[in-house]
Coordinates of C-alpha atoms in Angstrom, one line a residue:
M1 CA 53.5 22.0 26.4
N2 CA 53.8 18.3 25.6
K3 CA 51.6 17.4 28.5
R4 CA 48.9 19.9 27.2
V5 CA 49.1 18.4 23.7
L6 CA 48.9 14.9 25.1
F7 CA 45.9 15.8 27.3
T8 CA 44.1 17.5 24.3
F9 CA 44.7 14.4 22.2
F10 CA 43.4 12.2 25.0
I11 CA 40.2 14.2 25.2
F12 CA 39.7 14.1 21.4
F13 CA 40.3 10.4 21.3
F14 CA 37.9 9.8 24.3
C15 CA 35.1 11.9 22.6
L16 CA 35.7 10.1 19.3
S17 CA 35.5 6.7 21.0
F18 CA 32.4 7.7 23.0
A19 CA 30.7 8.9 19.8
Q20 CA 31.7 5.8 17.7
T21 CA 28.7 4.7 15.6
Y22 CA 28.2 1.2 14.3
E23 CA 26.0 0.2 11.3
I24 CA 24.5 -3.2 11.6
Q25 CA 22.5 -5.1 9.0
Y26 CA 20.1 -7.9 9.9
I27 CA 18.4 -10.5 7.8
S28 CA 15.2 -12.2 8.6
S29 CA 14.4 -15.9 8.1
Y30 CA 11.5 -18.2 8.8
N31 CA 11.9 -22.0 9.4
G32 CA 15.5 -21.6 8.2
K33 CA 14.6 -19.9 4.9
V34 CA 15.8 -16.3 4.3
L35 CA 12.9 -13.9 3.6
T36 CA 14.3 -12.4 0.4
D37 CA 11.3 -10.2 -0.1
Q38 CA 12.0 -8.3 3.1
S39 CA 14.4 -5.3 3.1
P40 CA 17.2 -6.0 5.6
T41 CA 16.8 -4.2 8.9
L42 CA 19.3 -1.4 9.4
V43 CA 20.5 -0.2 12.8
W44 CA 22.7 2.8 13.6
V45 CA 23.9 2.6 17.2
N46 CA 26.2 4.4 19.5
E47 CA 26.4 5.3 23.2
K48 CA 23.9 8.1 22.7
E49 CA 21.2 6.7 20.5
N50 CA 19.9 3.8 18.4
F51 CA 18.0 4.2 15.1
I52 CA 16.1 1.2 13.7
L53 CA 14.9 1.3 10.1
N54 CA 15.6 -0.7 6.9
N55 CA 17.6 -0.3 3.7
K56 CA 14.6 0.8 1.6
I57 CA 13.8 3.6 4.1
R58 CA 17.5 4.7 3.9
E59 CA 17.3 4.7 0.1
Q60 CA 14.0 6.6 0.4
K61 CA 12.3 3.9 -1.7
S62 CA 9.9 2.6 0.9
E63 CA 6.2 2.7 0.3
Y64 CA 4.0 4.6 2.8
P65 CA 3.4 4.1 5.6
F66 CA 6.6 3.1 7.3
E67 CA 8.2 3.6 10.7
I68 CA 11.6 4.6 12.2
T69 CA 12.4 3.9 15.8
K70 CA 14.8 5.9 17.9
V71 CA 16.0 4.8 21.3
E72 CA 17.7 7.5 23.4
K73 CA 20.4 6.5 25.8
P74 CA 20.7 6.2 28.7
S75 CA 17.1 7.0 29.5
N76 CA 15.9 4.2 27.1
T77 CA 13.2 6.6 25.8
I78 CA 11.6 5.0 22.7
I79 CA 10.6 7.6 20.1
S80 CA 8.5 6.2 17.2
Y81 CA 8.1 8.1 14.0
A82 CA 5.3 7.1 11.6
F83 CA 5.6 8.3 8.0
L84 CA 1.9 8.2 7.0
K85 CA 2.4 9.9 3.6
S86 CA 4.6 12.5 2.0
N87 CA 5.1 15.4 4.5
E88 CA 2.9 13.8 7.2
I89 CA 4.9 12.4 10.1
V90 CA 3.6 11.7 13.6
S91 CA 5.6 10.7 16.6
N92 CA 5.2 9.2 20.1
A93 CA 7.6 9.0 23.0
D94 CA 7.6 6.0 25.4
V95 CA 9.7 6.2 28.5
E96 CA 8.4 3.1 30.3
S97 CA 8.4 0.0 28.1
V98 CA 12.1 -0.8 28.0
G99 CA 12.3 -0.6 31.8
K100 CA 9.4 -3.0 32.2
Q101 CA 11.1 -5.7 30.1
S102 CA 12.2 -8.8 32.2
F103 CA 14.4 -11.6 31.1
E104 CA 15.7 -14.9 32.3
L105 CA 19.5 -14.7 31.8
T106 CA 21.1 -18.0 30.8
N107 CA 24.6 -19.4 30.7
E108 CA 24.3 -20.3 27.1
T109 CA 26.8 -18.6 24.7
K110 CA 27.6 -18.6 21.0
K111 CA 29.6 -16.4 18.6
I112 CA 27.8 -14.2 16.0
L113 CA 30.1 -12.4 13.5
G114 CA 33.0 -13.2 15.8
Y115 CA 31.4 -11.6 18.9
Q116 CA 30.8 -13.6 22.1
C117 CA 27.0 -13.5 22.8
K118 CA 24.9 -14.5 25.7
K119 CA 21.3 -15.7 25.6
A120 CA 18.3 -14.2 27.5
V121 CA 14.7 -15.4 27.3
T122 CA 11.4 -13.6 27.7
K123 CA 7.7 -14.1 27.0
I124 CA 5.7 -11.6 24.9
N125 CA 2.0 -12.3 24.4
S126 CA 2.6 -16.1 24.8
N127 CA 5.5 -16.0 22.4
T128 CA 8.9 -17.3 23.6
I129 CA 11.6 -14.8 22.6
E130 CA 15.3 -15.7 22.7
V131 CA 17.6 -12.7 22.6
W132 CA 21.4 -13.1 21.8
Y133 CA 23.4 -10.1 22.9
T134 CA 27.1 -9.1 23.2
N135 CA 28.9 -6.7 25.6
D136 CA 32.1 -6.8 23.6
L137 CA 31.4 -3.5 21.9
K138 CA 30.3 -1.7 25.1
I139 CA 27.1 -0.4 23.6
K140 CA 23.5 -1.3 23.9
G141 CA 20.9 -1.5 21.1
G142 CA 19.4 -3.9 18.6
P143 CA 16.9 -4.5 15.7
S144 CA 13.8 -4.0 17.9
V145 CA 12.9 -2.4 21.3
T146 CA 13.3 -5.9 22.9
G147 CA 16.5 -6.3 24.9
Q148 CA 17.7 -2.7 24.5
N149 CA 19.0 -2.8 28.1
L150 CA 21.0 -6.1 27.8
G151 CA 23.8 -5.1 25.4
L152 CA 24.1 -5.1 21.6
V153 CA 21.5 -7.5 20.4
L154 CA 22.7 -9.5 17.4
E155 CA 19.9 -12.1 17.1
I156 CA 16.3 -12.5 18.1
E157 CA 14.4 -15.8 17.7
R158 CA 10.7 -16.1 18.2
N159 CA 9.1 -19.5 18.9
K160 CA 12.1 -21.3 17.4
N161 CA 11.0 -20.4 13.8
S162 CA 11.2 -16.7 13.2
V163 CA 14.7 -15.2 13.4
I164 CA 16.4 -11.9 12.7
T165 CA 20.2 -12.1 12.7
A166 CA 23.0 -9.6 12.2
N167 CA 25.0 -10.4 9.1
S168 CA 27.3 -7.4 9.1
I169 CA 28.8 -4.8 11.5
K170 CA 30.9 -1.9 10.5
K171 CA 32.0 1.4 12.0
V172 CA 30.7 4.6 10.3
K173 CA 31.6 8.2 10.7
K174 CA 28.2 9.6 9.5
I175 CA 24.6 8.4 9.3
D176 CA 21.9 9.5 6.9
I177 CA 19.1 10.0 9.3
E178 CA 18.9 13.8 8.8
N179 CA 18.1 13.2 5.2
I180 CA 15.1 11.0 6.2
L181 CA 13.8 12.4 9.4
K182 CA 13.1 15.9 8.4
G183 CA 10.1 18.3 8.0
S184 CA 7.3 18.9 10.3
I185 CA 6.7 16.1 12.9
Q186 CA 3.4 16.0 14.9
P187 CA 3.8 14.5 18.4
T188 CA 0.8 12.6 19.6
D189 CA -0.3 10.1 22.3
Q190 CA 0.4 6.4 21.9
L191 CA -3.2 5.3 21.1
T192 CA -3.6 8.1 18.5
Y193 CA -0.2 7.2 17.0
K194 CA -1.1 3.5 16.6
D195 CA -4.6 4.4 15.3
L196 CA -3.2 6.8 12.6
L197 CA -0.5 4.3 11.6
W198 CA -3.1 1.5 11.3
K199 CA -5.6 3.5 9.3
S200 CA -2.9 4.7 6.9
R201 CA -2.2 1.1 5.9
F202 CA -5.5 0.9 3.9
T203 CA -8.0 3.0 2.0
T204 CA -11.2 4.0 3.7
L205 CA -14.3 5.0 1.8
K206 CA -16.8 6.6 4.2
V207 CA -20.3 6.1 3.0
F208 CA -22.7 6.9 5.9
D209 CA -21.8 8.5 9.2
N210 CA -24.5 8.1 11.9
E211 CA -27.4 8.3 9.4
V212 CA -31.0 7.6 10.4
V213 CA -32.8 4.8 8.6
N214 CA -36.4 5.1 9.7
F215 CA -40.0 5.2 8.6
S216 CA -41.4 8.7 8.3
E217 CA -42.9 11.0 5.7
D218 CA -40.5 13.6 7.0
S219 CA -37.5 11.7 5.7
K220 CA -36.2 13.7 2.7
S221 CA -33.1 13.6 0.5
D222 CA -30.4 16.2 0.8
Q223 CA -27.3 17.0 -1.3
N224 CA -25.3 14.1 0.2
I225 CA -27.9 11.4 1.0
K226 CA -30.9 10.2 -1.0
R227 CA -33.8 8.7 0.9
F228 CA -36.5 6.5 -0.5
A229 CA -39.4 4.4 0.8
N230 CA -40.2 6.8 3.6
G231 CA -36.6 6.8 4.8
T232 CA -36.1 3.0 5.0
V233 CA -33.6 3.2 2.1
I234 CA -30.6 5.5 2.1
L235 CA -28.2 6.0 -0.8
K236 CA -24.9 7.7 -1.5
K237 CA -22.8 7.8 -4.7
I238 CA -19.2 6.6 -4.0
K239 CA -16.2 6.8 -6.3
F240 CA -14.0 3.7 -6.0
P241 CA -10.3 3.8 -6.8
S242 CA -8.8 1.2 -9.1
I243 CA -8.5 -2.0 -7.0
S244 CA -5.6 -4.2 -8.0
E245 CA -5.5 -8.0 -8.0
G246 CA -4.8 -9.3 -4.6
E247 CA -6.3 -6.4 -2.7
L248 CA -9.0 -7.1 -0.2
V249 CA -12.3 -5.2 0.1
F250 CA -14.4 -5.1 3.3
A251 CA -17.8 -3.6 4.2
E252 CA -18.3 -2.6 7.8
L253 CA -21.6 -1.3 9.2
K254 CA -22.3 -0.2 12.7
Q255 CA -25.9 0.0 13.9
Q256 CA -27.9 1.2 16.9
S257 CA -31.6 1.4 17.7
N258 CA -32.9 5.0 17.5
G259 CA -36.3 4.0 18.6
D260 CA -37.2 0.6 17.0
A261 CA -37.2 -2.3 19.5
Y262 CA -37.4 -5.1 17.0
D263 CA -35.1 -7.4 14.9
R264 CA -35.2 -6.2 11.3
T265 CA -33.9 -7.4 8.0
G266 CA -31.1 -5.1 6.7
T267 CA -28.9 -5.1 3.6
V268 CA -26.0 -3.2 2.2
F269 CA -26.1 -3.1 -1.6
F270 CA -24.9 -1.3 -4.7
I271 CA -26.8 -0.5 -7.9
P272 CA -25.4 -1.7 -11.3
E273 CA -26.0 0.9 -14.0
D274 CA -24.5 -0.9 -17.0
K275 CA -27.9 -1.6 -18.7
S276 CA -30.7 0.7 -19.9
Q277 CA -32.7 0.3 -16.7
S278 CA -31.5 0.0 -13.1
F279 CA -32.9 -0.4 -9.6
F280 CA -32.3 3.3 -9.1
D281 CA -35.0 4.0 -11.7
G282 CA -37.5 2.0 -9.5
L283 CA -36.6 4.0 -6.5
E284 CA -37.2 7.3 -8.3
K285 CA -40.1 6.4 -10.4
G286 CA -41.8 3.6 -8.5
V287 CA -41.3 -0.2 -8.2
K288 CA -43.8 -1.0 -10.8
T289 CA -41.6 0.6 -13.5
L290 CA -39.2 -2.3 -13.0
P291 CA -39.3 -5.6 -15.0
V292 CA -41.8 -8.0 -13.5
F293 CA -41.1 -11.7 -12.6
D294 CA -44.2 -13.9 -12.9
N295 CA -43.9 -17.5 -11.9
G296 CA -47.6 -18.3 -12.3
N297 CA -48.7 -18.1 -8.6
G298 CA -50.9 -15.1 -9.3
K299 CA -48.5 -12.5 -8.0
Q300 CA -46.1 -10.2 -9.7
Y301 CA -42.6 -9.5 -8.3
Y302 CA -41.0 -6.4 -9.6
G303 CA -37.3 -5.8 -9.9
V304 CA -36.1 -9.1 -8.5
A305 CA -34.6 -10.8 -11.6
A306 CA -32.1 -9.8 -14.3
T307 CA -33.3 -9.3 -17.9
S308 CA -31.4 -8.3 -21.0
S309 CA -32.0 -4.6 -20.1
Y310 CA -32.0 -4.7 -16.3
D311 CA -29.8 -5.7 -13.4
P312 CA -31.1 -6.0 -9.9
A313 CA -29.4 -4.5 -6.9
V314 CA -26.3 -6.4 -5.9
E315 CA -26.2 -7.4 -2.2
M316 CA -22.9 -6.7 -0.5
M317 CA -23.9 -7.7 3.0
R318 CA -27.0 -8.9 4.6
F319 CA -27.5 -8.2 8.3
F320 CA -30.2 -8.4 11.0
T321 CA -30.7 -5.8 13.7
P322 CA -31.0 -7.0 17.2
F323 CA -33.8 -6.2 19.6
G324 CA -33.3 -2.5 20.5
I325 CA -29.6 -2.3 21.1
N326 CA -28.5 0.9 22.9
K327 CA -31.9 2.7 22.9
F328 CA -33.5 0.0 25.2
N329 CA -30.4 -0.7 27.3
H330 CA -32.4 0.7 30.3
I331 CA -34.2 -2.7 30.4
Q332 CA -32.3 -4.4 33.2
L333 CA -31.7 -8.1 33.8
K334 CA -29.5 -9.4 36.5
D335 CA -26.0 -10.2 35.3
K336 CA -26.7 -8.8 31.9
S337 CA -24.5 -5.9 30.6
W338 CA -25.9 -4.9 27.2
Q339 CA -23.7 -4.0 24.2
T340 CA -24.1 -0.4 23.0
I341 CA -23.4 -0.9 19.3
N342 CA -23.8 -3.7 16.8
P343 CA -20.8 -4.1 14.3
Y344 CA -21.2 -6.1 11.1
R345 CA -18.2 -6.7 8.9
E346 CA -17.8 -8.8 5.8
D347 CA -15.2 -9.6 3.1
I348 CA -16.7 -8.6 -0.2
T349 CA -13.5 -8.9 -2.3
E350 CA -15.2 -11.1 -4.9
L351 CA -17.4 -8.1 -6.0
K352 CA -14.5 -5.8 -6.8
P353 CA -14.7 -6.3 -10.6
S354 CA -18.0 -4.3 -10.4
L355 CA -16.5 -1.7 -8.1
S356 CA -12.9 -1.0 -9.2
G357 CA -12.5 2.5 -10.7
K358 CA -16.3 3.0 -10.8
E359 CA -18.7 5.5 -9.3
V360 CA -21.7 3.6 -7.9
W361 CA -24.7 4.1 -5.7
I362 CA -24.2 2.4 -2.3
G363 CA -27.3 1.8 -0.3
T364 CA -28.5 0.5 3.1
F365 CA -32.0 -0.7 3.8
I366 CA -33.6 -1.6 7.2
G367 CA -37.2 -2.7 7.1
N368 CA -38.9 -1.0 10.0
Y369 CA -42.1 1.0 10.9
D370 CA -40.6 3.3 13.5
K371 CA -40.1 7.1 13.2
G372 CA -36.9 6.9 15.3
G373 CA -35.8 3.8 13.4
H374 CA -32.0 3.0 13.5
K375 CA -28.7 4.8 13.2
V376 CA -26.0 3.4 10.9
S377 CA -22.5 4.2 9.9
L378 CA -20.9 2.4 6.9
E379 CA -17.4 2.3 5.6
I380 CA -15.8 0.3 2.8
T381 CA -12.1 -0.4 3.2
I382 CA -9.5 -1.6 0.7
H383 CA -6.4 -3.4 1.9
K384 CA -3.2 -4.3 0.1
S385 CA -2.6 -8.1 0.2
D386 CA -1.1 -11.0 -1.7
Q387 CA -4.3 -13.0 -1.4
T388 CA -5.0 -15.3 -4.3
V389 CA -8.4 -16.7 -3.2
N390 CA -10.5 -14.3 -5.3
K391 CA -9.5 -14.8 -8.9
N392 CA -12.7 -13.8 -10.6
N393 CA -12.8 -10.9 -13.0
T394 CA -16.5 -11.1 -13.8
V395 CA -19.6 -10.3 -11.7
I396 CA -23.0 -10.8 -13.3
P397 CA -26.1 -9.8 -11.2
L398 CA -28.8 -12.5 -11.5
F399 CA -31.5 -12.0 -8.8
N400 CA -32.3 -10.3 -5.5
S401 CA -35.7 -11.1 -4.0
L402 CA -35.2 -9.0 -0.8
N403 CA -37.9 -6.4 -1.0
I404 CA -35.7 -3.3 -0.4
M405 CA -38.7 -1.1 -1.5
E406 CA -41.0 -2.8 1.0
M407 CA -42.3 0.5 2.3
A408 CA -42.8 1.7 -1.3
G409 CA -45.0 -1.3 -2.4
Q410 CA -42.5 -4.0 -3.3
D411 CA -44.0 -7.4 -2.3
Y412 CA -42.5 -10.0 -0.1
S413 CA -40.7 -12.9 -1.9
T414 CA -43.4 -15.5 -1.7
M415 CA -42.7 -17.0 -5.1
F416 CA -41.4 -20.2 -3.7
N417 CA -45.0 -21.5 -3.0
N418 CA -44.9 -22.5 -6.7
D419 CA -42.8 -25.3 -8.2
K420 CA -41.2 -22.9 -10.6
G421 CA -39.7 -20.9 -7.7
L422 CA -37.4 -18.2 -8.9
L423 CA -36.1 -18.7 -12.4
V424 CA -33.6 -16.4 -14.1
E425 CA -32.4 -16.8 -17.7
F426 CA -29.2 -15.1 -18.9
T427 CA -26.8 -15.0 -21.8
L428 CA -23.0 -15.2 -21.6
E429 CA -21.2 -13.4 -24.3
K430 CA -18.0 -15.3 -23.5
D431 CA -17.1 -18.6 -21.9
L432 CA -16.9 -18.3 -18.1
K433 CA -14.3 -20.3 -16.2
N434 CA -14.6 -21.5 -12.6
A435 CA -18.1 -20.1 -12.4
Q436 CA -19.6 -19.7 -8.9
L437 CA -23.0 -18.6 -7.6
R438 CA -22.6 -16.2 -4.7
Y439 CA -25.9 -17.1 -3.0
T440 CA -27.3 -15.5 0.1
T441 CA -30.6 -16.8 1.7
T442 CA -32.7 -16.3 4.7
G443 CA -36.2 -17.6 5.6
H444 CA -38.9 -15.3 7.2
G445 CA -42.4 -15.1 8.5
G446 CA -44.9 -17.1 10.4
W447 CA -44.6 -18.3 14.0
E448 CA -43.7 -21.8 15.1
N449 CA -44.8 -23.3 11.7
G450 CA -43.4 -20.4 9.6
D451 CA -40.3 -20.9 7.5
E452 CA -38.3 -18.6 9.8
F453 CA -38.3 -21.3 12.4
V454 CA -38.6 -24.5 10.2
P455 CA -35.5 -25.8 8.4
K456 CA -36.1 -25.9 4.6
A457 CA -33.9 -27.1 1.8
N458 CA -32.7 -24.6 -0.8
S459 CA -32.1 -26.3 -4.1
I460 CA -30.2 -24.7 -7.0
F461 CA -30.6 -25.8 -10.6
L462 CA -28.3 -24.9 -13.5
D463 CA -29.8 -25.2 -16.9
G464 CA -32.6 -27.4 -15.5
K465 CA -30.2 -29.8 -13.7
S466 CA -29.9 -30.0 -9.9
T467 CA -26.5 -28.6 -8.9
F468 CA -26.6 -27.9 -5.2
S469 CA -28.9 -28.4 -2.2
F470 CA -28.5 -27.5 1.5
V471 CA -30.6 -26.5 4.5
P472 CA -29.6 -22.9 5.7
W473 CA -30.0 -22.9 9.5
R474 CA -28.4 -21.0 12.4
T475 CA -28.3 -22.6 15.9
D476 CA -26.0 -20.1 17.5
C477 CA -28.4 -17.2 18.0
G478 CA -28.2 -17.4 21.8
S479 CA -24.6 -16.3 21.5
Y480 CA -25.8 -12.8 20.8
R481 CA -28.1 -12.3 23.8
L482 CA -26.2 -9.3 25.1
F483 CA -27.0 -7.4 21.9
N484 CA -30.7 -7.8 22.4
P485 CA -32.0 -5.9 25.4
A486 CA -35.6 -5.7 24.2
S487 CA -35.9 -9.3 23.3
G488 CA -38.9 -11.0 24.9
N489 CA -38.4 -13.7 27.5
F490 CA -40.6 -16.9 27.4
S491 CA -41.9 -19.1 30.1
D492 CA -39.5 -21.9 29.0
G493 CA -36.5 -19.7 30.0
L494 CA -35.5 -18.8 26.5
S495 CA -35.4 -15.3 24.9
S496 CA -36.8 -14.7 21.4
S497 CA -33.3 -13.8 20.3
D498 CA -32.1 -17.3 21.4
L499 CA -34.2 -19.2 18.9
S500 CA -32.6 -20.9 16.0
R501 CA -33.7 -19.5 12.6
S502 CA -33.4 -20.0 8.8
N503 CA -29.9 -18.8 8.4
W504 CA -29.9 -15.7 10.5
C505 CA -29.9 -14.4 14.1
P506 CA -30.9 -11.0 15.6
G507 CA -27.6 -9.1 15.6
T508 CA -25.6 -11.0 12.9
V509 CA -24.4 -11.0 9.3
T510 CA -25.6 -13.8 7.1
N511 CA -22.7 -15.2 5.1
P512 CA -23.2 -16.0 1.4
N513 CA -22.6 -19.5 0.0
F514 CA -20.3 -19.9 -2.9
I515 CA -21.7 -22.6 -5.1
P516 CA -19.4 -24.0 -7.8
L517 CA -20.9 -24.3 -11.2
G518 CA -17.9 -25.3 -13.3
N519 CA -17.0 -23.9 -16.6
L520 CA -19.9 -22.3 -18.5
K521 CA -19.9 -22.0 -22.3
A522 CA -21.0 -18.8 -24.0
G523 CA -24.7 -18.7 -24.8
K524 CA -28.0 -19.0 -23.0
H525 CA -28.3 -20.4 -19.4
S526 CA -30.7 -20.5 -16.5
I527 CA -30.5 -20.5 -12.7
Q528 CA -33.4 -21.7 -10.7
V529 CA -34.0 -21.6 -7.0
K530 CA -36.6 -23.9 -5.4
I531 CA -37.6 -23.9 -1.7
P532 CA -40.6 -25.8 -0.2
Q533 CA -42.2 -22.6 1.2
G534 CA -44.7 -23.2 3.9
P535 CA -48.4 -22.3 3.4
T536 CA -50.2 -19.2 4.6
E537 CA -51.9 -19.5 8.0
G538 CA -54.5 -16.8 8.4
T539 CA -52.6 -13.5 8.2
S540 CA -49.2 -15.2 8.7
F541 CA -47.1 -16.1 5.7
S542 CA -43.6 -17.3 4.9
A543 CA -41.1 -15.7 2.5
W544 CA -37.5 -16.2 1.4
N545 CA -35.0 -13.4 0.7
V546 CA -32.5 -14.8 -1.8
S547 CA -29.8 -13.0 -3.8
G548 CA -27.5 -14.4 -6.4
V549 CA -24.5 -13.1 -8.3
L550 CA -22.6 -15.1 -10.9
L551 CA -18.8 -15.0 -10.5
G552 CA -16.0 -16.3 -12.7
S553 CA -13.2 -15.5 -15.1
D554 CA -13.7 -14.9 -18.8

């Protein structure tokens, strides 16, 4: 009888020992400084499994998305759980990565929390990783998937500066995982898992999805997309959430040729509707219903400059289509493998005061004369960040000379053939601190002697005084040859897409310049743009597309 009792006790004690679970807390530091803004990593580990999370997740106070990692023993199967939002959890199982890890085992030792630890070294993506592990507790685990097969990892150091170190170990009888890891869990493959987790980290506003921008009388508006100027302009109304200070905003457009073989001017813009008249009115009722700018050169330019009752379209991103990407990829050249899609992406965070919490018309224009035209997809993404670069809370549209309604009669911006150039007068109701002009410029037209191919200084005048002058010029156009299958090749060995241009290349975005203007007092002011525009040669003429928005803090 005593032997039976002793045997039963032994079995109970053995099972209890086998199932013993440890709770380990880890703190992170960088260059010797503890990262107090990071929730301590929490690990529950026993012979059967290892859970990796943090204290905020345990307390169910973590913001979405977040992850919990489980490592099943002894198979070393890594199961990742991504909590995308409330009641939406996806998972992925990885049975290979731990087994593929390789380490250089060293003779170096040190004690962490009283446990004798050994050091192992590995390389991950050119990073040197030092792993300190102990075998004293007869279990394997740690604060990441790295070193799961070595022992109990108590410290990981990356590149001698980033460290995660155990600062407490205790035995626990029960863990709280069942209160966290509950509800419906959707298994998925690894790439889909990573993609869903990545996309859940930011807000995506889908504007256009594979829409055609072409030139055709058959192009008509529908309930989702408005089309103007024979289809060369498309618009959609988008509701923006409230965008907090520090958040970043990006515009991303993807473009392919759907029949047009040429490099074309394109723009992504939004339409301010804070005044009695807007650019949308011109699209609906005709360009000549918009305010006219007359600089004395005998031409009238409609809708390009702000007035007390009108704001021009605000340019978010200027881009240039390459020569026939995708549609003309059948044109073969030895050792050339053409790209199939042209991506354009730009940080437009400085414009968020005009977007946050508002519903606005977002548009895309591509100047072309082709019935097939181009296909575009446009997204705007909003990302949480601690960025402090963009401090402006004021966006004031001033001018936009890009003739978005070109195919509806809007003239090219040739006003720079007159000394007056482009002059805009405006009134500030309040003082404006740290004012900047967000200025985008590209030169066009002519051949050889035209301003597209001749460097020309752009000069900015504030209240009649010269403020800034520079020569906008791109010399890197040859870098984008593989986006330009239909580009012509010349006898000198160059392609048309190789040639340097006035601040643009076929297949690229043109970045805006941010011109500091200092602190501006409330009252009347003027901004003037002067460019020595080249003369007309026969039917060939030069033009400059310039857009300007005043930024600052009131």
